[in-house]
PDB file of C-alpha atoms in Angstrom:
ATOM      1  CA  MET Z  12       7.735  -5.628  10.902  1.00  0.00           C
ATOM      2  CA  THR Z  13      10.350  -8.288  10.589  1.00  0.00           C
ATOM      3  CA  VAL Z  14      10.370 -12.412  10.763  1.00  0.00           C
ATOM      4  CA  ALA Z  15      13.121 -13.936  13.098  1.00  0.00           C
ATOM      5  CA  ALA Z  16      16.235 -14.660  11.653  1.00  0.00           C
ATOM      6  CA  LYS Z  17      16.010 -18.393  12.715  1.00  0.00           C
ATOM      7  CA  THR Z  18      12.739 -19.362  12.145  1.00  0.00           C
ATOM      8  CA  PHE Z  19      13.201 -17.973   8.520  1.00  0.00           C
ATOM      9  CA  GLN Z  20      16.055 -20.369   8.061  1.00  0.00           C
ATOM     10  CA  GLN Z  21      13.947 -23.496   9.169  1.00  0.00           C
ATOM     11  CA  TRP Z  22      11.128 -22.620   7.069  1.00  0.00           C
ATOM     12  CA  LEU Z  23      13.492 -22.070   3.855  1.00  0.00           C
ATOM     13  CA  SER Z  24      14.877 -25.343   4.768  1.00  0.00           C
ATOM     14  CA  SER Z  25      11.627 -27.012   4.818  1.00  0.00           C
ATOM     15  CA  VAL Z  26      10.376 -25.233   1.582  1.00  0.00           C
ATOM     16  CA  ALA Z  27      13.643 -24.925  -0.219  1.00  0.00           C
ATOM     17  CA  GLY Z  28      14.718 -28.347   0.266  1.00  0.00           C
ATOM     18  CA  SER Z  29      18.607 -28.891  -0.702  1.00  0.00           C
ATOM     19  CA  SER Z  30      18.659 -25.776  -3.293  1.00  0.00           C
ATOM     20  CA  SER Z  31      21.498 -23.759  -1.971  1.00  0.00           C
ATOM     21  CA  SER Z  32      21.212 -19.967  -0.611  1.00  0.00           C
ATOM     22  CA  ALA Z  33      22.522 -18.689  -3.949  1.00  0.00           C
ATOM     23  CA  SER Z  34      20.072 -20.410  -5.647  1.00  0.00           C
ATOM     24  CA  VAL Z  35      17.254 -19.449  -3.521  1.00  0.00           C
ATOM     25  CA  CYS Z  36      18.233 -15.703  -3.765  1.00  0.00           C
ATOM     26  CA  ARG Z  37      18.989 -15.838  -7.429  1.00  0.00           C
ATOM     27  CA  ALA Z  38      15.579 -17.181  -8.094  1.00  0.00           C
ATOM     28  CA  ALA Z  39      13.907 -14.533  -5.726  1.00  0.00           C
ATOM     29  CA  GLY Z  40      16.064 -11.871  -7.085  1.00  0.00           C
ATOM     30  CA  ILE Z  41      17.470 -11.057  -4.094  1.00  0.00           C
ATOM     31  CA  LYS Z  42      21.516 -10.196  -3.018  1.00  0.00           C
ATOM     32  CA  ARG Z  43      23.098 -12.674  -1.317  1.00  0.00           C
ATOM     33  CA  SER Z  44      24.774 -10.047   0.699  1.00  0.00           C
ATOM     34  CA  THR Z  45      21.140  -8.539   1.669  1.00  0.00           C
ATOM     35  CA  LEU Z  46      20.155 -12.457   2.886  1.00  0.00           C
ATOM     36  CA  ALA Z  47      23.544 -12.446   5.149  1.00  0.00           C
ATOM     37  CA  GLN Z  48      23.035  -9.348   6.396  1.00  0.00           C
ATOM     38  CA  GLN Z  49      19.405  -9.896   7.496  1.00  0.00           C
ATOM     39  CA  LEU Z  50      20.361 -13.638   8.681  1.00  0.00           C
ATOM     40  CA  VAL Z  51      23.425 -12.022  10.651  1.00  0.00           C
ATOM     41  CA  ARG Z  52      21.284  -9.068  12.677  1.00  0.00           C
ATOM     42  CA  GLY Z  53      18.635 -12.054  13.617  1.00  0.00           C
ATOM     43  CA  ARG Z  54      15.935 -10.218  11.136  1.00  0.00           C
ATOM     44  CA  VAL Z  55      14.465 -11.124   8.171  1.00  0.00           C
ATOM     45  CA  THR Z  56      11.858  -8.520   6.131  1.00  0.00           C
ATOM     46  CA  VAL Z  57       8.696  -9.163   5.139  1.00  0.00           C
ATOM     47  CA  ALA Z  58       9.734  -8.524   1.594  1.00  0.00           C
ATOM     48  CA  THR Z  59      12.379 -11.316   1.367  1.00  0.00           C
ATOM     49  CA  VAL Z  60       9.689 -14.047   3.056  1.00  0.00           C
ATOM     50  CA  VAL Z  61       7.425 -12.763  -0.231  1.00  0.00           C
ATOM     51  CA  ALA Z  62       9.870 -12.759  -2.625  1.00  0.00           C
ATOM     52  CA  VAL Z  63      11.428 -16.089  -1.737  1.00  0.00           C
ATOM     53  CA  SER Z  64       7.585 -17.554  -1.454  1.00  0.00           C
ATOM     54  CA  ARG Z  65       6.830 -16.123  -5.245  1.00  0.00           C
ATOM     55  CA  SER Z  66       9.642 -17.775  -6.639  1.00  0.00           C
ATOM     56  CA  LEU Z  67       8.781 -21.438  -4.761  1.00  0.00           C
ATOM     57  CA  GLU Z  68       5.473 -20.735  -6.288  1.00  0.00           C
ATOM     58  CA  LEU Z  69       3.922 -20.773  -2.476  1.00  0.00           C
ATOM     59  CA  PRO Z  70       0.705 -18.989  -1.398  1.00  0.00           C
ATOM     60  CA  VAL Z  71       2.177 -15.891  -0.308  1.00  0.00           C
ATOM     61  CA  VAL Z  72      -0.579 -15.108   2.533  1.00  0.00           C
ATOM     62  CA  ASP Z  73      -0.096 -18.746   3.872  1.00  0.00           C
ATOM     63  CA  ALA Z  74       3.828 -18.923   3.656  1.00  0.00           C
ATOM     64  CA  LEU Z  75       3.431 -15.583   5.897  1.00  0.00           C
ATOM     65  CA  ALA Z  76       1.041 -17.264   8.344  1.00  0.00           C
ATOM     66  CA  LEU Z  77       3.727 -19.514   9.155  1.00  0.00           C
ATOM     67  CA  PHE Z  78       5.696 -17.170  11.201  1.00  0.00           C
ATOM     68  CA  PRO Z  79       4.371 -16.243  14.667  1.00  0.00           C
ATOM     69  CA  GLU Z  80       4.144 -12.786  13.530  1.00  0.00           C
ATOM     70  CA  TYR Z  81       1.635 -13.482  10.986  1.00  0.00           C
ATOM     71  CA  ALA Z  82      -0.201 -16.461  12.609  1.00  0.00           C
ATOM     72  CA  ASP Z  83      -3.612 -15.060  11.742  1.00  0.00           C
ATOM     73  CA  LEU Z  84      -2.981 -13.329   8.605  1.00  0.00           C
ATOM     74  CA  SER Z  85      -4.678 -16.387   6.430  1.00  0.00           C
ATOM     75  CA  ALA Z  86      -7.465 -16.266   8.832  1.00  0.00           C
ATOM     76  CA  GLY Z  87      -8.183 -12.620   8.479  1.00  0.00           C
ATOM     77  CA  VAL Z  88      -8.589 -12.200   4.384  1.00  0.00           C
ATOM     78  CA  ALA Z  89     -11.524 -10.664   3.382  1.00  0.00           C
ATOM     79  CA  ARG Z  90     -12.574  -8.938   0.655  1.00  0.00           C
ATOM     80  CA  PRO Z  91     -12.183  -5.419   0.281  1.00  0.00           C
ATOM     81  CA  THR Z  92     -14.974  -2.814   1.357  1.00  0.00           C
ATOM     82  CA  ASN Z  93     -16.006  -0.715  -1.399  1.00  0.00           C
ATOM     83  CA  ALA Z  94     -14.545   2.258   0.287  1.00  0.00           C
ATOM     84  CA  GLU Z  95     -11.209   0.330   0.102  1.00  0.00           C
ATOM     85  CA  LEU Z  96     -11.737  -0.065  -3.258  1.00  0.00           C
ATOM     86  CA  LEU Z  97     -12.384   3.521  -4.438  1.00  0.00           C
ATOM     87  CA  SER Z  98      -9.208   4.322  -2.208  1.00  0.00           C
ATOM     88  CA  GLN Z  99      -7.321   2.475  -4.655  1.00  0.00           C
ATOM     89  CA  ILE Z 100      -8.034   4.153  -7.674  1.00  0.00           C
ATOM     90  CA  SER Z 101      -5.539   7.188  -8.761  1.00  0.00           C
ATOM     91  CA  ASP Z 102      -6.896  10.875  -8.654  1.00  0.00           C
ATOM     92  CA  LEU Z 103      -6.110  10.146 -12.446  1.00  0.00           C
ATOM     93  CA  ASP Z 104      -8.549   7.485 -13.106  1.00  0.00           C
ATOM     94  CA  ILE Z 105     -11.579   8.858 -11.159  1.00  0.00           C
ATOM     95  CA  LEU Z 106     -11.442  12.550 -13.308  1.00  0.00           C
ATOM     96  CA  ALA Z 107     -11.246  10.609 -16.497  1.00  0.00           C
ATOM     97  CA  GLU Z 108     -14.307   8.358 -15.431  1.00  0.00           C
ATOM     98  CA  ILE Z 109     -15.805  11.571 -14.675  1.00  0.00           C
ATOM     99  CA  LEU Z 110     -15.306  12.778 -17.833  1.00  0.00           C
ATOM    100  CA  LYS Z 111     -16.244   9.951 -19.696  1.00  0.00           C
ATOM    101  CA  ARG Z 112     -19.447  10.538 -18.511  1.00  0.00           C
ATOM    102  CA  SER Z 113     -19.711  13.844 -19.301  1.00  0.00           C
ATOM    103  CA  PRO Z 114     -22.802  14.562 -21.568  1.00  0.00           C
ATOM    104  CA  ARG Z 115     -20.392  16.393 -24.005  1.00  0.00           C
ATOM    105  CA  ALA Z 116     -18.218  13.330 -23.972  1.00  0.00           C
ATOM    106  CA  GLU Z 117     -18.215  11.019 -27.549  1.00  0.00           C
ATOM    107  CA  PRO Z 118     -20.936   8.308 -27.468  1.00  0.00           C
ATOM    108  CA  PRO Z 119     -19.807   5.748 -24.866  1.00  0.00           C
ATOM    109  CA  ASP Z 120     -19.167   3.186 -27.930  1.00  0.00           C
ATOM    110  CA  ALA Z 121     -16.689   4.778 -28.756  1.00  0.00           C
ATOM    111  CA  LEU Z 122     -14.986   5.206 -25.839  1.00  0.00           C
ATOM    112  CA  LEU Z 123     -12.173   2.971 -24.467  1.00  0.00           C
ATOM    113  CA  ALA Z 124     -12.723   1.711 -20.887  1.00  0.00           C
ATOM    114  CA  VAL Z 125     -10.307   3.417 -18.346  1.00  0.00           C
ATOM    115  CA  GLN Z 126      -7.495   1.598 -17.738  1.00  0.00           C
ATOM    116  CA  LEU Z 127      -6.811   1.645 -14.312  1.00  0.00           C
ATOM    117  CA  SER Z 128      -3.448   2.054 -12.857  1.00  0.00           C
ATOM    118  CA  PRO Z 129      -1.832  -0.152 -10.824  1.00  0.00           C
ATOM    119  CA  ILE Z 130      -1.823  -0.485  -6.869  1.00  0.00           C
ATOM    120  CA  PRO Z 131      -0.173   1.182  -5.431  1.00  0.00           C
ATOM    121  CA  HIS Z 132      -0.749   4.740  -6.541  1.00  0.00           C
ATOM    122  CA  ARG Z 133       0.668   8.088  -5.663  1.00  0.00           C
ATOM    123  CA  ASP Z 134      -1.276   8.356  -2.324  1.00  0.00           C
ATOM    124  CA  SER Z 135      -2.700   4.861  -1.421  1.00  0.00           C
ATOM    125  CA  VAL Z 136      -1.585   4.438   1.682  1.00  0.00           C
ATOM    126  CA  ARG Z 137      -3.667   8.211   3.024  1.00  0.00           C
ATOM    127  CA  THR Z 138      -6.442   7.596   0.346  1.00  0.00           C
ATOM    128  CA  TRP Z 139      -6.697   3.800   2.279  1.00  0.00           C
ATOM    129  CA  LEU Z 140      -6.462   4.992   6.090  1.00  0.00           C
ATOM    130  CA  ASP Z 141      -9.313   7.728   5.272  1.00  0.00           C
ATOM    131  CA  ALA Z 142     -11.631   4.968   3.850  1.00  0.00           C
ATOM    132  CA  ILE Z 143     -11.285   2.519   6.474  1.00  0.00           C
ATOM    133  CA  GLY Z 144     -11.608   4.596   9.378  1.00  0.00           C
ATOM    134  CA  PRO Z 145     -12.191   5.249  12.185  1.00  0.00           C
ATOM    135  CA  THR Z 146     -11.409   8.779  12.407  1.00  0.00           C
ATOM    136  CA  ASP Z 147      -9.215   8.427  15.747  1.00  0.00           C
ATOM    137  CA  LEU Z 148      -7.640   5.482  13.436  1.00  0.00           C
ATOM    138  CA  ARG Z 149      -3.564   7.352  13.261  1.00  0.00           C
ATOM    139  CA  GLN Z 150      -3.744   7.853  17.097  1.00  0.00           C
ATOM    140  CA  ARG Z 151      -5.146   4.537  18.007  1.00  0.00           C
ATOM    141  CA  LEU Z 152      -2.396   2.978  15.476  1.00  0.00           C
ATOM    142  CA  ALA Z 153       0.324   5.434  17.368  1.00  0.00           C
ATOM    143  CA  ARG Z 154      -0.448   4.149  20.940  1.00  0.00           C
ATOM    144  CA  THR Z 155      -1.330   0.430  20.049  1.00  0.00           C
ATOM    145  CA  THR Z 156       2.337  -0.080  18.223  1.00  0.00           C
ATOM    146  CA  GLY Z 157       4.580   3.052  20.002  1.00  0.00           C
ATOM    147  CA  ILE Z 158       5.201   4.723  17.115  1.00  0.00           C
ATOM    148  CA  ALA Z 159       5.364   8.161  17.649  1.00  0.00           C
ATOM    149  CA  PRO Z 160       2.764  10.058  15.688  1.00  0.00           C
ATOM    150  CA  GLN Z 161       5.278  12.898  13.569  1.00  0.00           C
ATOM    151  CA  ASN Z 162       6.879   9.627  12.259  1.00  0.00           C
ATOM    152  CA  LEU Z 163       3.783   8.052  11.695  1.00  0.00           C
ATOM    153  CA  SER Z 164       2.937  11.139   9.782  1.00  0.00           C
ATOM    154  CA  THR Z 165       5.843  11.073   7.525  1.00  0.00           C
ATOM    155  CA  GLN Z 166       5.691   7.375   6.636  1.00  0.00           C
ATOM    156  CA  ILE Z 167       1.742   8.104   5.487  1.00  0.00           C
ATOM    157  CA  THR Z 168       3.387  11.329   3.611  1.00  0.00           C
ATOM    158  CA  ALA Z 169       6.135   9.442   1.849  1.00  0.00           C
ATOM    159  CA  ASN Z 170       3.266   6.889   1.128  1.00  0.00           C
ATOM    160  CA  ARG Z 171       5.164   4.032   3.048  1.00  0.00           C
ATOM    161  CA  LEU Z 172       3.742   2.123   6.016  1.00  0.00           C
ATOM    162  CA  THR Z 173       5.761  -1.119   7.698  1.00  0.00           C
ATOM    163  CA  PRO Z 174       4.072  -4.390   7.678  1.00  0.00           C
ATOM    164  CA  GLU Z 175       3.210  -4.207  10.777  1.00  0.00           C
ATOM    165  CA  LEU Z 176       1.858  -1.315  11.416  1.00  0.00           C
ATOM    166  CA  ALA Z 177      -0.615  -2.167   7.778  1.00  0.00           C
ATOM    167  CA  VAL Z 178      -1.856  -5.018   9.752  1.00  0.00           C
ATOM    168  CA  ALA Z 179      -2.570  -3.102  12.835  1.00  0.00           C
ATOM    169  CA  SER Z 180      -4.234  -0.359  11.050  1.00  0.00           C
ATOM    170  CA  ALA Z 181      -6.524  -3.119   9.400  1.00  0.00           C
ATOM    171  CA  ARG Z 182      -7.221  -4.947  12.281  1.00  0.00           C
ATOM    172  CA  ILE Z 183      -8.126  -2.021  14.431  1.00  0.00           C
ATOM    173  CA  ALA Z 184     -10.370  -1.178  11.701  1.00  0.00           C
ATOM    174  CA  GLY Z 185     -12.004  -4.634  11.138  1.00  0.00           C
ATOM    175  CA  VAL Z 186     -11.296  -4.784   7.427  1.00  0.00           C
ATOM    176  CA  GLY Z 187      -8.821  -7.893   5.860  1.00  0.00           C
ATOM    177  CA  LEU Z 188      -5.456  -8.042   7.207  1.00  0.00           C
ATOM    178  CA  THR Z 189      -4.061  -8.463   4.075  1.00  0.00           C
ATOM    179  CA  ASN Z 190      -5.784  -5.166   2.931  1.00  0.00           C
ATOM    180  CA  GLY Z 191      -2.927  -3.035   4.445  1.00  0.00           C
ATOM    181  CA  LEU Z 192      -0.196  -5.218   2.574  1.00  0.00           C
ATOM    182  CA  VAL Z 193      -1.656  -4.318  -1.040  1.00  0.00           C
ATOM    183  CA  VAL Z 194      -1.939  -1.022  -0.524  1.00  0.00           C
ATOM    184  CA  THR Z 195       1.548  -0.254   0.564  1.00  0.00           C
ATOM    185  CA  GLY Z 196       2.619  -3.175  -2.265  1.00  0.00           C
ATOM    186  CA  VAL Z 197       4.352  -5.701  -0.070  1.00  0.00           C
ATOM    187  CA  LEU Z 198       1.033  -8.270  -2.084  1.00  0.00           C
ATOM    188  CA  SER Z 199      -0.498  -8.032  -4.964  1.00  0.00           C
ATOM    189  CA  PRO Z 200      -4.704  -7.576  -5.187  1.00  0.00           C
ATOM    190  CA  SER Z 201      -4.639 -11.492  -6.236  1.00  0.00           C
ATOM    191  CA  GLU Z 202      -2.236 -12.595  -3.612  1.00  0.00           C
ATOM    192  CA  ALA Z 203      -4.692 -10.855  -1.224  1.00  0.00           C
ATOM    193  CA  GLY Z 204      -7.744 -12.645  -2.558  1.00  0.00           C
ATOM    194  CA  TRP Z 205      -9.130  -9.671  -4.204  1.00  0.00           C
ATOM    195  CA  PRO Z 206     -11.920 -10.434  -6.755  1.00  0.00           C
ATOM    196  CA  SER Z 207     -10.220  -9.644 -10.248  1.00  0.00           C
ATOM    197  CA  GLY Z 208     -11.861  -6.521 -11.732  1.00  0.00           C
ATOM    198  CA  GLU Z 209     -13.358  -5.451  -8.732  1.00  0.00           C
ATOM    199  CA  ARG Z 210     -11.840  -1.903  -8.634  1.00  0.00           C
ATOM    200  CA  ALA Z 211     -13.205  -0.907 -11.952  1.00  0.00           C
ATOM    201  CA  LEU Z 212     -16.371  -2.575 -11.604  1.00  0.00           C
ATOM    202  CA  MET Z 213     -16.622  -0.007  -8.231  1.00  0.00           C
ATOM    203  CA  LEU Z 214     -15.704   2.964 -10.198  1.00  0.00           C
ATOM    204  CA  ARG Z 215     -18.340   2.156 -13.060  1.00  0.00           C
ATOM    205  CA  GLN Z 216     -21.439   2.095 -10.460  1.00  0.00           C
ATOM    206  CA  THR Z 217     -20.132   4.678  -7.827  1.00  0.00           C
ATOM    207  CA  PRO Z 218     -22.533   7.526  -9.252  1.00  0.00           C
ATOM    208  CA  THR Z 219     -21.102  10.350 -10.723  1.00  0.00           C
ATOM    209  CA  SER Z 220     -21.349  13.466  -7.916  1.00  0.00           C
ATOM    210  CA  ALA Z 221     -20.293  10.347  -5.325  1.00  0.00           C
ATOM    211  CA  LEU Z 222     -16.996  10.303  -7.904  1.00  0.00           C
ATOM    212  CA  ALA Z 223     -16.946  14.315  -8.173  1.00  0.00           C
ATOM    213  CA  SER Z 224     -17.020  14.800  -4.350  1.00  0.00           C
ATOM    214  CA  LEU Z 225     -14.078  12.211  -4.005  1.00  0.00           C
ATOM    215  CA  ALA Z 226     -12.403  13.998  -6.601  1.00  0.00           C
ATOM    216  CA  SER Z 227     -13.121  17.358  -5.250  1.00  0.00           C
ATOM    217  CA  THR Z 228     -11.527  16.126  -1.861  1.00  0.00           C
ATOM    218  CA  ARG Z 229      -8.488  14.579  -3.420  1.00  0.00           C
ATOM    219  CA  LEU Z 230      -7.652  17.644  -5.239  1.00  0.00           C
ATOM    220  CA  GLU Z 231      -8.089  20.074  -2.112  1.00  0.00           C
ATOM    221  CA  TYR Z 232      -5.728  17.799  -0.559  1.00  0.00           C
ATOM    222  CA  LEU Z 233      -3.383  17.932  -3.248  1.00  0.00           C
ATOM    223  CA  SER Z 234      -3.755  21.552  -3.593  1.00  0.00           C
ATOM    224  CA  ARG Z 235      -2.673  21.715  -0.282  1.00  0.00           C
ATOM    225  CA  THR Z 236       0.680  19.539  -0.331  1.00  0.00           C
ATOM    226  CA  LEU Z 237       1.460  21.602  -3.419  1.00  0.00           C
ATOM    227  CA  LYS Z 238       1.345  25.155  -1.649  1.00  0.00           C
ATOM    228  CA  ARG Z 239       3.335  23.455   0.618  1.00  0.00           C
ATOM    229  CA  ALA Z 240       6.074  22.361  -1.375  1.00  0.00           C
ATOM    230  CA  GLU Z 241       5.783  25.893  -3.503  1.00  0.00           C
ATOM    231  CA  GLN Z 242       6.198  27.475   0.179  1.00  0.00           C
ATOM    232  CA  ASP Z 243       9.355  25.318   0.695  1.00  0.00           C
ATOM    233  CA  ASP Z 244      11.292  25.858  -2.346  1.00  0.00           C
ATOM    234  CA  ALA Z 245      10.458  29.640  -1.986  1.00  0.00           C
ATOM    235  CA  ALA Z 246      11.840  29.461   1.470  1.00  0.00           C
ATOM    236  CA  VAL Z 247      15.143  27.471   0.028  1.00  0.00           C
ATOM    237  CA  GLN Z 248      15.439  30.033  -2.987  1.00  0.00           C
ATOM    238  CA  ALA Z 249      15.259  32.939  -0.611  1.00  0.00           C
ATOM    239  CA  VAL Z 250      18.150  31.739   1.500  1.00  0.00           C
ATOM    240  CA  TRP Z 251      20.384  30.819  -1.323  1.00  0.00           C
ATOM    241  CA  GLU Z 252      19.743  34.442  -2.743  1.00  0.00           C
ATOM    242  CA  ASN Z 253      20.498  36.019   0.615  1.00  0.00           C
ATOM    243  CA  LEU Z 254      23.845  34.045   0.789  1.00  0.00           C
ATOM    244  CA  GLY Z 255      24.809  34.729  -2.945  1.00  0.00           C
TER     245      GLY Z 255
END
């Protein structure tokens, strides 16, 4: 989702004061040409709004809520569910925790706590969508937003989801509206109001049997993905051999 360029310029004037466009871009780490192109097209990306807000040390969620497209974002902030927290723990971190609990592992006091990988991990979007449900979430999301199912599937496979789709998914599932912006990397967990250390706490509190079941599901999906990739590589190799 983007925001109207005119609205962005009005907002920028109100928060940046007399600062020049060049200085704003420099502070936000945005190329002047990139912002200029967005303004010419009449739409400014959410990433630009977030970058400028961070550079001006503004609360990012509150800043986004000033735009009509995200008017209910601040009111929709909610603690992530336990399932959401687990969905944002990588496969490797889950496996490391399981091995740490193994009877054959070293005594607990001799082991370092698992250092969790940052969000998003390599499969954040799919695991989040699976965690928040309902089972027909993807179909409802496609109908609500008008996106073609195959295009939605492509985004999910690539571990991407536009801000519009992320917020729409959260709205359909009844979870915090900012949570989808976290799993797609638009917002940091702290910016979205996620309590510090909640993922690590949830990992420690989840029974080993539940972690093993979750790891099994993740690995089964990874196995299918790798098998498809290997088949595609083999097909390409066969074509080259026939040509050569």
